[in-house]
Short mmCIF file of C-alpha atoms and ligand atoms in Angstrom, two decimals:
data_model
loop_
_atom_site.label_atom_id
_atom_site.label_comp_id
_atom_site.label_asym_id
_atom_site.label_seq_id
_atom_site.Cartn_x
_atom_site.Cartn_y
_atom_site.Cartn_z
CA UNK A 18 2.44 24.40 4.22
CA UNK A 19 2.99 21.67 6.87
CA UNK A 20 5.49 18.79 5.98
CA UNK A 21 3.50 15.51 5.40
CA UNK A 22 4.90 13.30 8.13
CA UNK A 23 1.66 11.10 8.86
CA UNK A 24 0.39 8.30 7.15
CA UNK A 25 -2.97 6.37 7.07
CA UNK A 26 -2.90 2.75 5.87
CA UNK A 27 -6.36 1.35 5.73
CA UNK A 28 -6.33 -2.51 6.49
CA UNK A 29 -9.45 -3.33 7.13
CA UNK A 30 -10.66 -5.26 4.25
CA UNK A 31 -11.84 -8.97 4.20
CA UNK A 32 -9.55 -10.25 1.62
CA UNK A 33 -12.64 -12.72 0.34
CA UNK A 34 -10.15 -13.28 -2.93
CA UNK A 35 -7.55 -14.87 -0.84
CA UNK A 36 -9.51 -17.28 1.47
CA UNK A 37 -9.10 -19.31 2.89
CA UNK A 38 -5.47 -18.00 3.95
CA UNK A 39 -7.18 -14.92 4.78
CA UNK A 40 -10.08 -16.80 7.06
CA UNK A 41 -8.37 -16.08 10.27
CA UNK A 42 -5.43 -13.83 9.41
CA UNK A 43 -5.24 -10.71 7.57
CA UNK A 44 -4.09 -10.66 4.01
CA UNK A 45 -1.56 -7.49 4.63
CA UNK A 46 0.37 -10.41 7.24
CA UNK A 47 1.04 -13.18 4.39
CA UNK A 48 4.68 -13.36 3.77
CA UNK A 49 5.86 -11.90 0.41
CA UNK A 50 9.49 -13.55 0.86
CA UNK A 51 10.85 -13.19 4.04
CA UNK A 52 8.80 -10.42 5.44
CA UNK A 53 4.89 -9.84 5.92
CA UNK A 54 3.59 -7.64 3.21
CA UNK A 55 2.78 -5.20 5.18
CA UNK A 56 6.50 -4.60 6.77
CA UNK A 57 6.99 -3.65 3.21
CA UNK A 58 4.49 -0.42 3.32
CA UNK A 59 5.69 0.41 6.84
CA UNK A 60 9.36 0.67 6.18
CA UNK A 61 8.57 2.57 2.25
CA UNK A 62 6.59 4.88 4.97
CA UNK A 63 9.70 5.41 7.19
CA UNK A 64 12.00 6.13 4.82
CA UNK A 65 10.33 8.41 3.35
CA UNK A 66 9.86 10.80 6.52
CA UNK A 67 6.59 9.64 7.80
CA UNK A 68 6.50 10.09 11.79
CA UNK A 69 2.83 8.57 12.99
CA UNK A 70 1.29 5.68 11.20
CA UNK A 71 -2.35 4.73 11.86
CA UNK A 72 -3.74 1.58 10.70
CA UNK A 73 -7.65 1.67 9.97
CA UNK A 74 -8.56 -1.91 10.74
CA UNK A 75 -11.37 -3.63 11.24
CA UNK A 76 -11.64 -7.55 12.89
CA UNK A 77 -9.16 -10.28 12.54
CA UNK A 78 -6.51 -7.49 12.10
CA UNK A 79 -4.35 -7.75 15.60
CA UNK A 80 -1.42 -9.85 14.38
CA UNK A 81 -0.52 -6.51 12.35
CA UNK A 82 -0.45 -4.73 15.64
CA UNK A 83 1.40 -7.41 17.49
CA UNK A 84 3.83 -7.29 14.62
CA UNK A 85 5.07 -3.85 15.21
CA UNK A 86 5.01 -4.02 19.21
CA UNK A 87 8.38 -4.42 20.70
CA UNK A 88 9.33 -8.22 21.80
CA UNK A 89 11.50 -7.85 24.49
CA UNK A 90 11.08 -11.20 25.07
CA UNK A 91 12.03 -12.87 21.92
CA UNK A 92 15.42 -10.20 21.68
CA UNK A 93 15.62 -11.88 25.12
CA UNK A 94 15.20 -15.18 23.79
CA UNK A 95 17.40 -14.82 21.04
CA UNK A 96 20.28 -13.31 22.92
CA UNK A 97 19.96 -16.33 25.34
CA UNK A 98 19.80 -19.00 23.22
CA UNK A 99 22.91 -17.56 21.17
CA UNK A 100 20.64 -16.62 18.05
CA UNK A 101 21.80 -13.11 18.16
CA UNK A 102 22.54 -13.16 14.21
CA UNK A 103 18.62 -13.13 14.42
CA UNK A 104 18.59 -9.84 16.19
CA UNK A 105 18.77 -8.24 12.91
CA UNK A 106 15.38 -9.53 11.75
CA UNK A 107 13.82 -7.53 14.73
CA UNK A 108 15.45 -4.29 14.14
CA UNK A 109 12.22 -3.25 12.13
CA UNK A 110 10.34 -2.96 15.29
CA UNK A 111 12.83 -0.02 16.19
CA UNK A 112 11.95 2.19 13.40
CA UNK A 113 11.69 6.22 14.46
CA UNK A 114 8.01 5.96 13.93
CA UNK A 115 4.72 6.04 16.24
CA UNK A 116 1.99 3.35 15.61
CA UNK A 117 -1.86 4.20 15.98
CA UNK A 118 -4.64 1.97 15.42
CA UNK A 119 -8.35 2.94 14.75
CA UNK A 120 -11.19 0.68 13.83
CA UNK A 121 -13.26 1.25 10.74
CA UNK A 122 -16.32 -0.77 12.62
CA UNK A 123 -18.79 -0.98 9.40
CA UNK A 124 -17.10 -2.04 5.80
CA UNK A 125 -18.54 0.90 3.86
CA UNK A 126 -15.14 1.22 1.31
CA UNK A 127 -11.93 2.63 1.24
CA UNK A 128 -13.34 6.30 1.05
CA UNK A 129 -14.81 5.75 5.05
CA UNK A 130 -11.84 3.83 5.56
CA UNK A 131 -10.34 7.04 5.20
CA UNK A 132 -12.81 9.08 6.69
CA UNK A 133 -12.00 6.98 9.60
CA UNK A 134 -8.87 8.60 10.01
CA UNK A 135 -9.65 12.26 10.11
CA UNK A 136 -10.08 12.58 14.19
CA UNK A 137 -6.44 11.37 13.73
CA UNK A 138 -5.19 13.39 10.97
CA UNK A 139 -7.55 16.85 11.76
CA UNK A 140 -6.15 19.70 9.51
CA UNK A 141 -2.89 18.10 8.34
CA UNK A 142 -2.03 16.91 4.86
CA UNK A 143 -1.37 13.34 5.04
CA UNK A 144 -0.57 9.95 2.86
CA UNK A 145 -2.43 6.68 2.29
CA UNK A 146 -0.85 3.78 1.44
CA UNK A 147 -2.92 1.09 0.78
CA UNK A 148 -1.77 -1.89 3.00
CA UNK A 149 -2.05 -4.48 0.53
CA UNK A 150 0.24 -3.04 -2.43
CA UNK A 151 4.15 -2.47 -2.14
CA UNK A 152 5.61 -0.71 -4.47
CA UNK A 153 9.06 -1.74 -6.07
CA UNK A 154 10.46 -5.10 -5.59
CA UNK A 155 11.98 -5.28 -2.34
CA UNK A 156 9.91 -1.77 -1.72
CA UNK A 157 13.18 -0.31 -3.11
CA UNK A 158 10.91 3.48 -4.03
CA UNK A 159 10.76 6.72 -3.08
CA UNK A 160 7.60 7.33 -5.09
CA UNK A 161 6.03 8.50 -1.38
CA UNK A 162 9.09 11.57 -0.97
CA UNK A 163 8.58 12.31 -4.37
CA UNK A 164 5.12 12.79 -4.05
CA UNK A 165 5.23 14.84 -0.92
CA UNK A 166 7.36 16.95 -1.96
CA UNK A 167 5.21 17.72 -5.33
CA UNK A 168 2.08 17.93 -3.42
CA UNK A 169 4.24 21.11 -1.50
CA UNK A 170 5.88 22.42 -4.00
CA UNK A 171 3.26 22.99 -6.38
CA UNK A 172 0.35 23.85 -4.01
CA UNK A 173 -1.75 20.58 -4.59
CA UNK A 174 -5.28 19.75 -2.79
CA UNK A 175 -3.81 15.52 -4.04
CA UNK A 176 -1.46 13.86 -5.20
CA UNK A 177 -2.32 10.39 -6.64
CA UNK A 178 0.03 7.55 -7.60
CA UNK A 179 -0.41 5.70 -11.22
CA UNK A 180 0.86 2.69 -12.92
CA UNK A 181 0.21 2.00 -16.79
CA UNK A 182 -2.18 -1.23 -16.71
CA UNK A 183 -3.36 -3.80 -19.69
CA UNK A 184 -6.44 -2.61 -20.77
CA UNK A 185 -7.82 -6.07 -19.77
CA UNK A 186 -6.96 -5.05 -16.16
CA UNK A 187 -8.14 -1.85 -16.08
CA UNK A 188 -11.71 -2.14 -14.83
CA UNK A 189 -10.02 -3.21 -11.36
CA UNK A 190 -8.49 0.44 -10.78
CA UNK A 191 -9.21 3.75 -10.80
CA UNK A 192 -8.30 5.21 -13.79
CA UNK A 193 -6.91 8.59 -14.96
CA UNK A 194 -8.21 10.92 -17.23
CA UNK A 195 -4.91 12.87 -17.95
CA UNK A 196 -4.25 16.25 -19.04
CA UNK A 197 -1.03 16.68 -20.99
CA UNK A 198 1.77 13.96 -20.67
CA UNK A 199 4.80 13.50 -18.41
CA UNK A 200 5.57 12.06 -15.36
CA UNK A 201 3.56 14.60 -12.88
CA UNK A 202 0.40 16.00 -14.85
CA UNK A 203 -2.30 17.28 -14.00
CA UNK A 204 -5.96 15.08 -14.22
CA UNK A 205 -9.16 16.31 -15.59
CA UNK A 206 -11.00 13.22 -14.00
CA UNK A 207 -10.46 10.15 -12.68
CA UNK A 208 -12.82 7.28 -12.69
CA UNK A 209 -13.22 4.21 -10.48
CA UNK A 210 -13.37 0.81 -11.95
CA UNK A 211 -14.45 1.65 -15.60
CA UNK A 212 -14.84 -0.90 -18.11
CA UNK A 213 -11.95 -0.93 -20.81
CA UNK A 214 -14.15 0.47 -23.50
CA UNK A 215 -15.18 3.59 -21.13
CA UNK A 216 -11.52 3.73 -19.67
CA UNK A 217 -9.66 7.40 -20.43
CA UNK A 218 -6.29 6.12 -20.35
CA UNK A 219 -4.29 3.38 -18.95
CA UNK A 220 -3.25 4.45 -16.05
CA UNK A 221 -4.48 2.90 -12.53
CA UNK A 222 -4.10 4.49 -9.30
CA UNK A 223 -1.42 2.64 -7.69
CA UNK A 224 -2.32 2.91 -3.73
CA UNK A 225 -0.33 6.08 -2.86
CA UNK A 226 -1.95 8.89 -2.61
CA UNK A 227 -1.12 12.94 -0.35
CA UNK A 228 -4.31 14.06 0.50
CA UNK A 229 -5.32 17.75 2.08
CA UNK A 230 -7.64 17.68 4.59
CA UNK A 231 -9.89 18.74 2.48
CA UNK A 232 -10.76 15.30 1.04
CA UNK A 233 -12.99 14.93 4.36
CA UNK A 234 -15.39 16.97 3.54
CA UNK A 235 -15.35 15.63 0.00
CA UNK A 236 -15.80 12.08 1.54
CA UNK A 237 -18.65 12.91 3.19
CA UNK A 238 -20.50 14.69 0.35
CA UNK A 239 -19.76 11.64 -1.98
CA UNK A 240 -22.40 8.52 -2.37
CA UNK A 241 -21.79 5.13 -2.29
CA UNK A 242 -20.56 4.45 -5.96
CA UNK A 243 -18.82 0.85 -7.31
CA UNK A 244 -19.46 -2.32 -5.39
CA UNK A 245 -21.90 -0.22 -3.10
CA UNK A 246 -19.07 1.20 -1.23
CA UNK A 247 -17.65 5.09 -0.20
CA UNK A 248 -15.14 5.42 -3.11
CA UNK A 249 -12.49 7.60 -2.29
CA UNK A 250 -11.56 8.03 -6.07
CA UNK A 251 -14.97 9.50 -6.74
CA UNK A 252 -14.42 11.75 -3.45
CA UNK A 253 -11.04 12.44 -5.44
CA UNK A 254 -13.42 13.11 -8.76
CA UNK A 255 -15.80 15.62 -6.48
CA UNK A 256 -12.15 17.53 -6.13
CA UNK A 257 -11.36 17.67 -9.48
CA UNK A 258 -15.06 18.97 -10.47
CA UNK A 259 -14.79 21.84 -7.90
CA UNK A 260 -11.86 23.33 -9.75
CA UNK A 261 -8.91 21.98 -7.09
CA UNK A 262 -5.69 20.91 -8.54
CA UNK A 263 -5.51 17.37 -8.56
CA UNK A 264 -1.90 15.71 -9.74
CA UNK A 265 -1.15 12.66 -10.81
CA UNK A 266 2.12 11.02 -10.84
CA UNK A 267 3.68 8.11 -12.90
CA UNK A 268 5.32 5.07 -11.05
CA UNK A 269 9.02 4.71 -12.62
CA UNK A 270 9.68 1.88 -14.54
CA UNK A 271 11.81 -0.06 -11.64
CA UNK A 272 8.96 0.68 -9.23
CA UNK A 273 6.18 -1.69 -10.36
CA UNK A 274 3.51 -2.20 -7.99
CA UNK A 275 2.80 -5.72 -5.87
CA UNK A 276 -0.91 -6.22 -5.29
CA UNK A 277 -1.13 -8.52 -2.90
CA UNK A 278 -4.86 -8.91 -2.99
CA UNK A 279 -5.78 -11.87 -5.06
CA UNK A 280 -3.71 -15.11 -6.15
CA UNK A 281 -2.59 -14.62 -9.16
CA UNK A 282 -0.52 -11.16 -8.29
CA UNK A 283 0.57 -12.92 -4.62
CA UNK A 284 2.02 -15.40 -6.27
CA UNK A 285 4.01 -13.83 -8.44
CA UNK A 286 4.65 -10.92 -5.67
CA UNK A 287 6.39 -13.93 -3.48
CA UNK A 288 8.22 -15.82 -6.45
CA UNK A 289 9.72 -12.71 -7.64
CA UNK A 290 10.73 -11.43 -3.69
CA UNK A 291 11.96 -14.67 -2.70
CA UNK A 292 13.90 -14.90 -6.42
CA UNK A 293 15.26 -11.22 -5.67
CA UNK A 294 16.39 -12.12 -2.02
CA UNK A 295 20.53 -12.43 -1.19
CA UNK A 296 20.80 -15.54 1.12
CA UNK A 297 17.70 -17.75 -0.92
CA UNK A 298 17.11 -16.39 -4.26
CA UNK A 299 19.80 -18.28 -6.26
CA UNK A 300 19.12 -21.36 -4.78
CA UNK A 301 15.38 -21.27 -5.32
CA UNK A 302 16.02 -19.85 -9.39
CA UNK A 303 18.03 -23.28 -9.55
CA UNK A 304 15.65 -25.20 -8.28
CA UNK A 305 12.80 -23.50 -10.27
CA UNK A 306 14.72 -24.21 -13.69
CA UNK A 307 14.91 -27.65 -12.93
CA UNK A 308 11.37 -27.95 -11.71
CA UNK A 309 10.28 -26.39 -14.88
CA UNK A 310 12.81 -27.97 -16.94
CA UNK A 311 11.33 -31.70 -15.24
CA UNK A 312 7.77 -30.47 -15.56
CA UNK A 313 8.15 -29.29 -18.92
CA UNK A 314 10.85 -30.90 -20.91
P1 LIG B 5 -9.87 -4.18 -1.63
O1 LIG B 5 -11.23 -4.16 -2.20
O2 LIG B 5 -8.73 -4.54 -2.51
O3 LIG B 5 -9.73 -5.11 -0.34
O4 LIG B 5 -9.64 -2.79 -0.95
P2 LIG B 5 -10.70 -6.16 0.27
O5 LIG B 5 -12.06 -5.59 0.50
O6 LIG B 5 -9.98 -6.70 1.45
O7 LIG B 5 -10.69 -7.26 -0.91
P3 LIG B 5 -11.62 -8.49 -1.28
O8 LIG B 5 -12.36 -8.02 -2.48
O9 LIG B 5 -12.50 -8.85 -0.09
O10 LIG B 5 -10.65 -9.58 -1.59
C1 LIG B 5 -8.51 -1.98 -1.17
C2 LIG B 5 -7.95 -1.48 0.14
O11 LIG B 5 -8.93 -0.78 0.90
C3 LIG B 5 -9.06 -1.32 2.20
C4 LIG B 5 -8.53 -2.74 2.08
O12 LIG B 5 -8.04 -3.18 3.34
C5 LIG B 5 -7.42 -2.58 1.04
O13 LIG B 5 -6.22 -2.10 1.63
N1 LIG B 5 -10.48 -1.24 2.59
C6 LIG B 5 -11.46 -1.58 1.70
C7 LIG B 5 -10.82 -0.82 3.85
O14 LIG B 5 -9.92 -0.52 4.68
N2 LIG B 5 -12.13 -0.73 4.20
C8 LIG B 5 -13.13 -1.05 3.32
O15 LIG B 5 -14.32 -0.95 3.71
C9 LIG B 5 -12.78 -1.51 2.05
#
């Protein structure tokens, strides 16, 4: 089988839980730290070995595609206003990787998102990486290799990320029906957004998946399920039903996942970056423990 060297990283969602920062700028550009979430996913994609990266985006999405362009002119800049200890900060844009950008141009759900991509991806295995969620603080994971190299090694029509999730969180995700323990196993269903009482397990998907191109035609047999919307977990469940292996594979403990699509998980995504980073971090924790200390003696 081909190695998986392309990835498809569906941006093209509204981000209504984070206006209004995300009125005029896309929610995968807000800063988590020092760096735009989104740099996060695209250097977790480098590292591990993926080649071409398309975006599927949609409107108000260009600053993610002037992000990865090539600024001569601020290197220029920089170099002539003796800033070159800034150079560093750039180097990102001169990752071994091509960019490719497609537009999903109605918001049917992550499932068309995907379906976007297949004139791109034709009859090659491929990841998606959701563009909102990093994975391990820092993006410090190779839960995208790992899976890869399962989804070869053992034959698989998809591989799908999962993360153990309260059970009062669960009906955001889709969750896994598991069958048999471990940290690769293999799943007997997965369900999108089910309420905590119909839930088969705790285990969200965690927005990595290796997908066979096989999932296309699976997308396009599949209704619109939850919220209205092309569901690529039920495409995933269609799979599943039609006797295809289906794997699922547990996020380690150090690689938590960062939503970064609603408040509550942003905020804590950017304390916890900006806590974790060398040059900032222990000033900020100092400051914090005094703030907190002055706000609640
Ligand atoms: P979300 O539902 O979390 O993103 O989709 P959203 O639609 O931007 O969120 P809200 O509810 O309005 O705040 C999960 C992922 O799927 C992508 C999103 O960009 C995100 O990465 N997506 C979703 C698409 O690309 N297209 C869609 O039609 C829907």
């Amino acid at each position: 089988m081909n190695e998986v060297n392309i990835a498809v990283v569906p941006v093209a969602g509204l981000g209504t839980r984070l206006l209004p920062a995300t009125k005029s700028q896309p929610k995968e550009m807000l800063p988590v730290g020092r760096k735009p979430g989104v740099q996060y996913v695209v250097e977790e994609l480098t590292r591990a070995g993926m080649q071409r990266l398309l975006f599927v985006t949609g409107p108000g999405k260009s600053s993610i595609e002037n992000h990865f362009d090539l600024n001569e002119e601020m290197i220029q800049n920089l170099r002539e206003t003796g800033k070159e200890e800034l150079l560093e900060e750039l180097e990102f844009e001169r990752a071994p990787v091509q960019y490719f950008y497609t537009r999903q141009r109605q918001l049917l759900g992550l499932g068309h998102a995907v379906l976007c991509a297949q004139p791109f991806v034709g009859d090659l295995p491929f990841v998606v990486a959701l563009g909102d969620s990093i994975i391990g603080l820092q993006a410090q994971s190779d839960i995208v290799r790992r899976m890869t190299r399962c989804f070869m090694e053992q034959k698989a029509e998809a591989v799908v990320a999962f993360e153990e999730v309260p059970a009062r969180e669960i009906h955001n995700y889709g969750v896994a029906q598991p069958r048999g323990g471990g940290e690769v196993f293999e799943l007997a269903d997965v369900i999108e957004k089910p309420s905590a009482k119909e839930a088969p397990s705790n285990l969200a998907i965690a927005a990595r998946y290796v997908l066979a191109p096989g999932i296309f035609n699976a997308l396009r047999r599949t209704a619109p399920g939850k919220g209205d919307e092309i569901q690529l977990t039920d495409a995933i469940r269609l799979l599943i039903q039609e006797g295809k292996k289906v794997l699922g594979i547990r996020l380690r403990p150090r690689e938590r996942r960062f939503d970064i699509g609603n408040y509550d998980a942003y905020f804590r995504a950017f304390v916890e970056f900006a806590l974790a980073d060398k040059k900032y971090g222990p000033a900020l924790r100092k400051f914090l423990v005094q703030l907190l200390h002055e706000t609640h003696p």
